[in-house]
Amino acid sequence: MSAAKQVILGAYFPGVNHDTVWSDPASGSHIDFASFEHWARTAERGKLDLLFLAEGLRLRTRGEAIFDQDVVGRPDTFTVLASLAAITEHVGLAGTINSTFNEPYELARKFATLDLLSGGRAAWNVVTSFDAPTGENFRRGGFLHPSQRYERAGETLAATRRLWDSWGSDAVVADQESGRFLRDEHVGDFSFRGEQFDIAGRFSTPRSPQGHPVVLQAGESPAGRDFAAANSDAIFSRYQRFDEARAFYTDVKARVRKAGRDPDEVKILPSAAIILGDTEADARDRHADIRSRQVDPFTSIVLAETVWNRDLSDVDPDGPVPDLEPAPDAPKWIKGRAPLTQDAHATAEAWRELGRREGLTLRQVVTKVFDRNVFVGTPSSVAAEIDRYVREGAVDGFILGSHVSPSGLDEVVDRVVPLLQDRGVFRTEYTGTTLRDNLGLAPASRFGEPGTAG
Amino acid sequence: MSAHPEHPLHLAVALDGAGWHPTAWRDPQATPQALFTPGYWTALVRAAERGLFDFATIEDALGLQSDDHLSTTDRRTDRVRGRLDAELIAAFVAPLTSRIGLVPTVTTTHTEPFHLASALATLDHDSLGRAGWRVQTSVRSDEAAHFGRRALPEIRRDALGTPEVDAAVADLFEEAGDAVEVVRRLWDSWEDGTEIRDAATGRFLDRDKLHHVDFTGRFFSVRGPGIVPRPPQGQPLVVVLAHGRTVYELAARSADVVLVTPQQASDVPRVVAEVRAAEQAVGRTGAPLRILAELVVALDPDPAAARERVGRLDGLAGSPLRSDAAIVTGSPGELADVLQEWRAASPELDGFRLRPAVLPTDLDALADELVPELQRRGVFRGEYDSVSLRERFGLVRPASRYASTPEVAR
Ligand SMILES: Cc1cc2nc3c(=O)[nH]c(=O)nc-3n(C[C@H](O)[C@H](O)[C@H](O)COP(=O)(O)O)c2cc1C
């Protein structure tokens, strides 16, 4: 009998989004290192695969005003992950880092350093946000034609891989007797020429334990899916309901095959939250309570505005979905949030239809549409569902969030993880030494020999 | 000379590779295979904390080391080459230490000031107020080619002083000044108390306390506000190493601490006067620069043994140790004499940044022999008096420049 298919579990730090209920008495700081420490230790206690930090390089605005109703502010990803590397031993450390507002040389150094400091636990979630307001904080400015953002992402990744490969694992000799520190004078030589970058020289950080940190991607356009299929080790997605998750999974794995790779090499990991109760009814009550606090009347208006792209202050959240037409081509009304939809008119119509069909108010529609908590139930029913998603080919695992920070993960680790372990679908001890090992990924291949020109 | 309670001695230590001697890695006590491991750096910073040092700096650059720091990288294979990112080393050791200041070197030339501000603010959060920043420019043309965004002329040592090279260098320092200004504005862009968590009105923060920094300069513009709430120190400690007028002025405009390189005690009053003149020239307001003198040190209880050790390393290097800073090779007691003599030469010298010639040997000697000797002489503290690095230097925690009602400094 072959072993049951193993579940991958990560945890994202609950922070800047409407899922976080900061007014909950259990909610703590989202900045203090003590919060990150609590979260990381919990994840490691649960033998989770990885920790995950999202990124936002500007504060969100609504109209021109800084958005003040959700959690605002977050620490620098690399810095937090390096601090966490010091107080954990096994769990992976995944940072979301934008390829538009960073340069390959620096990215390669930071990730190689993080991988060295953590003993091979670094991961990079490559995102491609490119909006002009974010660019106002950076030298390069904001404009990057949408068609070029994956070109830049692809070249950034190719260039960083070339840099990582420019030191062989045997490059440091450090022989005190002979006085040879480096194997040869070409250690670190690299060059990369593309449409976006023309760079050359010598890389300054030795090869790290994983060679190439694990690469994740989050993006869903066809270009984004192809980029992920060709380049990534894992995908952070938002498709959580079983059918949509399986559709995404099937689509992406087919793209992976088309890119000439083994579909098992790319893991699909949707975000998810878990709400537990001692009984199913209990869990449903808790869920309803949390949802009502996550999507309060004002939040429901704001979430609708991300679709309509216009001010809906005058709309009654407890009335019907408005008949107003969205304004997708107007200047962005809400800035600093990943787009929620590709086709605003179709989405607005679908919401109206849902409201009419089920007699729901705008707020109720929003609550339903944005219900990202796939798992509501008792620990055993939730464990069974997670197992089913993986066994039936809808996902390879989940990256778990919670409505409270930082203690929200505790209950999952204490009550659900042991049941997954009992089912034989989740590790009871870390087995590998690197994140690649733990995720069941092959060691990083070398893209070209050290010192080869590009 | 006795202790001045009102003018305490400050000591910092400069960490780089296997130490400041070019062949330090070949010393029998050195562990060159460990240079790229976290354990190596943790042990060094903990040793510095054991010695009650104010802060440890960690050197860095965006290119491979060269024996001539101005020239592009050489092809030598007999020297330490390669580094970990200094800011991340500092972040790694932050939770493993509790008092020592952590001061990574980060260049202003190729980095994004916005990322820099976020990283250092976060280091300050993670270390509970112990972060600093040693500001550095990258003059090398090969480092510019690593980014491909701008071309820098190759600056050869013998071309220093020509108008073209001076103009290029002046630009780098002007840009550094702009970068520090932006970083400092971003640290201030969240006033204290921005996060209000007012459940009654549903407001997580008071957006009147968030500010665009709207910086526009010759080299870049940044709108802000930052994404990281104001760091515990308000403003992490900014440190600049300076050898001459242009950089003294940068320090006077931008820094809290300046590192200087007198060659002997009799130089100290002149260097201090030049720093004060630079402060005047740029119209510095607020606290005067804290001034630390640089010294490369090689120590052994038996001074002859120290000299012999350096001699052996010189032999391996093929030339005697040279540095921009003065070099003390001798016993910890002899070093203590030098420090006291330099301090006596100017009451405005606040202390020293010591560069161990060999790591960990000379750092251990500093922590376990020099510091106890200074304590015996009553000129160095017996314990850490504060957590915050600014506070240790007697600097107030500044109110945000954007605060409408400036808080009383504490
Ligand atoms: C699940 C998910 C999470 C994302 N997280 C982030 C993030 O943390 N920071 C960010 O800048 N962009 C984030 N993005 C945005 C993507 O990187 C990308 O810019 C966006 O989806 C547009 O690309 P696409 O057209 O290929 O979907 C996320 C996207 C998805 C689907």
CSV table of N, CA, C and O and ligand atoms in Angstrom, one decimal, chain A residues 52-57 74 96-98 125-131 149-150 217-225 235-239 248 269-271 336-339 342 372, ligand 1:
chain,number,residue,atom,x,y,z
A,52,PHE,N,4.5,32.5,6.1
A,52,PHE,CA,4.3,33.3,4.9
A,52,PHE,C,4.0,34.7,5.3
A,52,PHE,O,3.1,35.0,6.0
A,53,LEU,N,4.7,35.7,4.7
A,53,LEU,CA,4.4,37.1,4.8
A,53,LEU,C,4.0,37.7,3.5
A,53,LEU,O,4.7,37.5,2.5
A,54,ALA,N,2.9,38.4,3.5
A,54,ALA,CA,2.4,39.1,2.3
A,54,ALA,C,3.2,40.4,2.3
A,54,ALA,O,4.0,40.7,3.1
A,55,GLU,N,2.9,41.2,1.2
A,55,GLU,CA,3.7,42.5,1.1
A,55,GLU,C,2.7,43.6,0.6
A,55,GLU,O,1.8,43.3,-0.2
A,56,GLY,N,2.9,44.8,1.0
A,56,GLY,CA,2.3,45.9,0.5
A,56,GLY,C,3.2,47.1,0.6
A,56,GLY,O,3.7,47.4,1.7
A,57,LEU,N,3.6,47.7,-0.5
A,57,LEU,CA,4.7,48.7,-0.4
A,57,LEU,C,4.1,50.1,-0.3
A,57,LEU,O,4.8,51.1,-0.5
A,74,ARG,N,3.0,47.4,8.4
A,74,ARG,CA,3.6,46.0,8.5
A,74,ARG,C,5.1,46.2,8.5
A,74,ARG,O,5.6,47.2,7.9
A,96,THR,N,7.0,37.5,0.6
A,96,THR,CA,6.5,38.0,-0.6
A,96,THR,C,7.3,39.3,-1.0
A,96,THR,O,7.4,40.2,-0.2
A,97,ILE,N,7.9,39.2,-2.1
A,97,ILE,CA,8.8,40.4,-2.5
A,97,ILE,C,8.5,40.6,-4.0
A,97,ILE,O,8.6,39.8,-4.8
A,98,ASN,N,8.2,41.9,-4.2
A,98,ASN,CA,7.8,42.4,-5.5
A,98,ASN,C,9.0,42.4,-6.5
A,98,ASN,O,10.1,42.8,-6.1
A,125,ASN,N,8.1,34.5,-2.5
A,125,ASN,CA,6.8,34.6,-3.2
A,125,ASN,C,7.0,35.8,-4.2
A,125,ASN,O,6.9,37.0,-3.7
A,126,VAL,N,7.1,35.5,-5.5
A,126,VAL,CA,7.4,36.6,-6.4
A,126,VAL,C,6.0,37.2,-6.8
A,126,VAL,O,5.2,36.5,-7.4
A,127,VAL,N,5.8,38.5,-6.5
A,127,VAL,CA,4.6,39.1,-7.0
A,127,VAL,C,5.0,40.3,-7.9
A,127,VAL,O,6.1,40.7,-7.9
A,128,THR,N,4.0,40.8,-8.6
A,128,THR,CA,4.3,41.6,-9.8
A,128,THR,C,3.5,42.9,-9.8
A,128,THR,O,3.3,43.5,-10.8
A,129,SER,N,3.1,43.3,-8.6
A,129,SER,CA,2.3,44.6,-8.6
A,129,SER,C,3.1,45.7,-9.2
A,129,SER,O,4.3,45.8,-8.9
A,130,PHE,N,2.4,46.6,-9.9
A,130,PHE,CA,3.2,47.6,-10.6
A,130,PHE,C,2.6,48.9,-10.6
A,130,PHE,O,3.0,49.8,-11.4
A,131,ASP,N,1.6,49.2,-9.7
A,131,ASP,CA,0.9,50.4,-9.9
A,131,ASP,C,1.7,51.7,-9.7
A,131,ASP,O,2.6,51.7,-8.9
A,149,ARG,N,5.2,43.3,-16.9
A,149,ARG,CA,5.5,43.0,-15.5
A,149,ARG,C,6.0,41.6,-15.3
A,149,ARG,O,6.8,41.3,-14.5
A,150,TYR,N,5.4,40.7,-16.2
A,150,TYR,CA,5.9,39.3,-16.1
A,150,TYR,C,7.2,39.1,-16.8
A,150,TYR,O,8.0,38.2,-16.5
A,217,GLN,N,4.6,31.8,-6.2
A,217,GLN,CA,4.1,32.8,-7.1
A,217,GLN,C,2.6,33.0,-6.7
A,217,GLN,O,2.0,32.1,-6.2
A,218,ALA,N,2.2,34.3,-6.8
A,218,ALA,CA,0.7,34.5,-6.6
A,218,ALA,C,0.3,35.4,-7.7
A,218,ALA,O,0.7,36.6,-7.8
A,219,GLY,N,-0.6,35.0,-8.5
A,219,GLY,CA,-1.1,35.7,-9.7
A,219,GLY,C,-2.0,34.8,-10.4
A,219,GLY,O,-1.8,33.6,-10.4
A,220,GLU,N,-2.9,35.4,-11.1
A,220,GLU,CA,-3.9,34.5,-11.7
A,220,GLU,C,-4.3,34.7,-13.1
A,220,GLU,O,-5.0,33.9,-13.7
A,221,SER,N,-3.8,35.8,-13.7
A,221,SER,CA,-4.0,35.9,-15.2
A,221,SER,C,-3.4,34.8,-15.9
A,221,SER,O,-2.5,34.1,-15.4
A,222,PRO,N,-3.8,34.6,-17.2
A,222,PRO,CA,-3.1,33.5,-18.0
A,222,PRO,C,-1.6,33.7,-18.0
A,222,PRO,O,-0.8,32.7,-17.8
A,223,ALA,N,-1.1,35.0,-18.1
A,223,ALA,CA,0.3,35.2,-18.1
A,223,ALA,C,0.9,34.8,-16.7
A,223,ALA,O,2.0,34.2,-16.7
A,224,GLY,N,0.2,35.1,-15.7
A,224,GLY,CA,0.6,34.8,-14.3
A,224,GLY,C,0.7,33.3,-14.1
A,224,GLY,O,1.7,32.7,-13.6
A,225,ARG,N,-0.3,32.6,-14.6
A,225,ARG,CA,-0.3,31.1,-14.5
A,225,ARG,C,0.8,30.5,-15.3
A,225,ARG,O,1.5,29.5,-14.8
A,235,ILE,N,2.5,27.7,-5.7
A,235,ILE,CA,1.6,28.8,-6.0
A,235,ILE,C,0.7,29.1,-4.8
A,235,ILE,O,0.1,28.1,-4.3
A,236,PHE,N,0.7,30.3,-4.4
A,236,PHE,CA,-0.3,30.8,-3.4
A,236,PHE,C,-1.5,31.3,-4.1
A,236,PHE,O,-1.4,32.3,-4.9
A,237,SER,N,-2.6,30.6,-4.0
A,237,SER,CA,-3.8,31.0,-4.7
A,237,SER,C,-4.9,31.4,-3.8
A,237,SER,O,-4.8,31.3,-2.6
A,238,ARG,N,-6.0,31.9,-4.4
A,238,ARG,CA,-7.1,32.3,-3.5
A,238,ARG,C,-8.3,31.4,-3.8
A,238,ARG,O,-9.4,31.6,-3.3
A,239,TYR,N,-8.1,30.3,-4.5
A,239,TYR,CA,-9.3,29.4,-4.9
A,239,TYR,C,-9.4,28.3,-3.8
A,239,TYR,O,-8.7,27.4,-3.8
A,248,PHE,N,-8.7,25.3,-10.8
A,248,PHE,CA,-7.4,26.0,-10.9
A,248,PHE,C,-6.3,25.0,-10.9
A,248,PHE,O,-5.3,25.1,-11.7
A,269,LEU,N,-1.2,25.9,-3.3
A,269,LEU,CA,-1.5,26.1,-1.9
A,269,LEU,C,-2.4,27.3,-1.7
A,269,LEU,O,-2.0,28.5,-1.6
A,270,PRO,N,-3.7,27.1,-1.7
A,270,PRO,CA,-4.6,28.3,-1.5
A,270,PRO,C,-4.5,28.8,0.0
A,270,PRO,O,-4.2,28.0,0.9
A,271,SER,N,-4.9,30.0,0.1
A,271,SER,CA,-5.0,30.5,1.5
A,271,SER,C,-6.3,30.0,2.1
A,271,SER,O,-7.2,29.7,1.3
A,336,GLY,N,-3.7,50.1,-3.6
A,336,GLY,CA,-2.9,49.4,-2.7
A,336,GLY,C,-3.5,48.0,-2.3
A,336,GLY,O,-3.1,47.4,-1.3
A,337,ARG,N,-4.5,47.6,-3.1
A,337,ARG,CA,-5.1,46.3,-2.8
A,337,ARG,C,-5.1,45.5,-4.1
A,337,ARG,O,-5.3,46.1,-5.2
A,338,ALA,N,-4.7,44.2,-4.1
A,338,ALA,CA,-4.7,43.4,-5.3
A,338,ALA,C,-6.1,43.5,-5.9
A,338,ALA,O,-7.1,43.4,-5.2
A,339,PRO,N,-6.2,43.5,-7.2
A,339,PRO,CA,-7.5,43.6,-7.9
A,339,PRO,C,-8.3,42.3,-7.5
A,339,PRO,O,-7.7,41.2,-7.5
A,342,GLN,N,-11.4,40.6,-12.6
A,342,GLN,CA,-10.9,41.0,-13.9
A,342,GLN,C,-12.0,41.7,-14.7
A,342,GLN,O,-11.7,42.6,-15.5
A,372,ARG,N,-14.1,33.4,2.8
A,372,ARG,CA,-12.8,32.7,2.4
A,372,ARG,C,-12.6,31.6,3.4
A,372,ARG,O,-11.6,30.9,3.3
C,1,LIG,C1,-3.6,34.9,-3.5
C,1,LIG,C2,-2.9,36.1,-3.9
C,1,LIG,C3,-2.0,36.8,-3.0
C,1,LIG,C4,-1.4,38.0,-3.4
C,1,LIG,N1,-0.6,38.6,-2.5
C,1,LIG,C5,0.1,39.8,-2.9
C,1,LIG,C6,0.9,40.5,-1.9
C,1,LIG,O1,1.0,40.1,-0.8
C,1,LIG,N2,1.5,41.6,-2.4
C,1,LIG,C7,1.3,42.1,-3.7
C,1,LIG,O2,1.9,43.1,-4.0
C,1,LIG,N3,0.6,41.4,-4.6
C,1,LIG,C8,0.0,40.3,-4.2
C,1,LIG,N4,-0.8,39.6,-5.1
C,1,LIG,C9,-0.9,40.2,-6.5
C,1,LIG,C10,-0.2,39.5,-7.6
C,1,LIG,O3,1.2,39.5,-7.3
C,1,LIG,C11,-0.3,40.1,-8.9
C,1,LIG,O4,0.3,41.3,-9.0
C,1,LIG,C12,-1.8,40.3,-9.3
C,1,LIG,O5,-2.5,39.1,-9.0
C,1,LIG,C13,-1.8,40.6,-10.8
C,1,LIG,O6,-1.3,39.6,-11.5
C,1,LIG,P1,-2.2,38.6,-12.4
C,1,LIG,O7,-2.8,39.5,-13.4
C,1,LIG,O8,-1.3,37.6,-13.0
C,1,LIG,O9,-3.2,38.0,-11.5
C,1,LIG,C14,-1.5,38.5,-4.8
C,1,LIG,C15,-2.3,37.8,-5.7
C,1,LIG,C16,-3.0,36.6,-5.3
C,1,LIG,C17,-3.8,35.9,-6.3
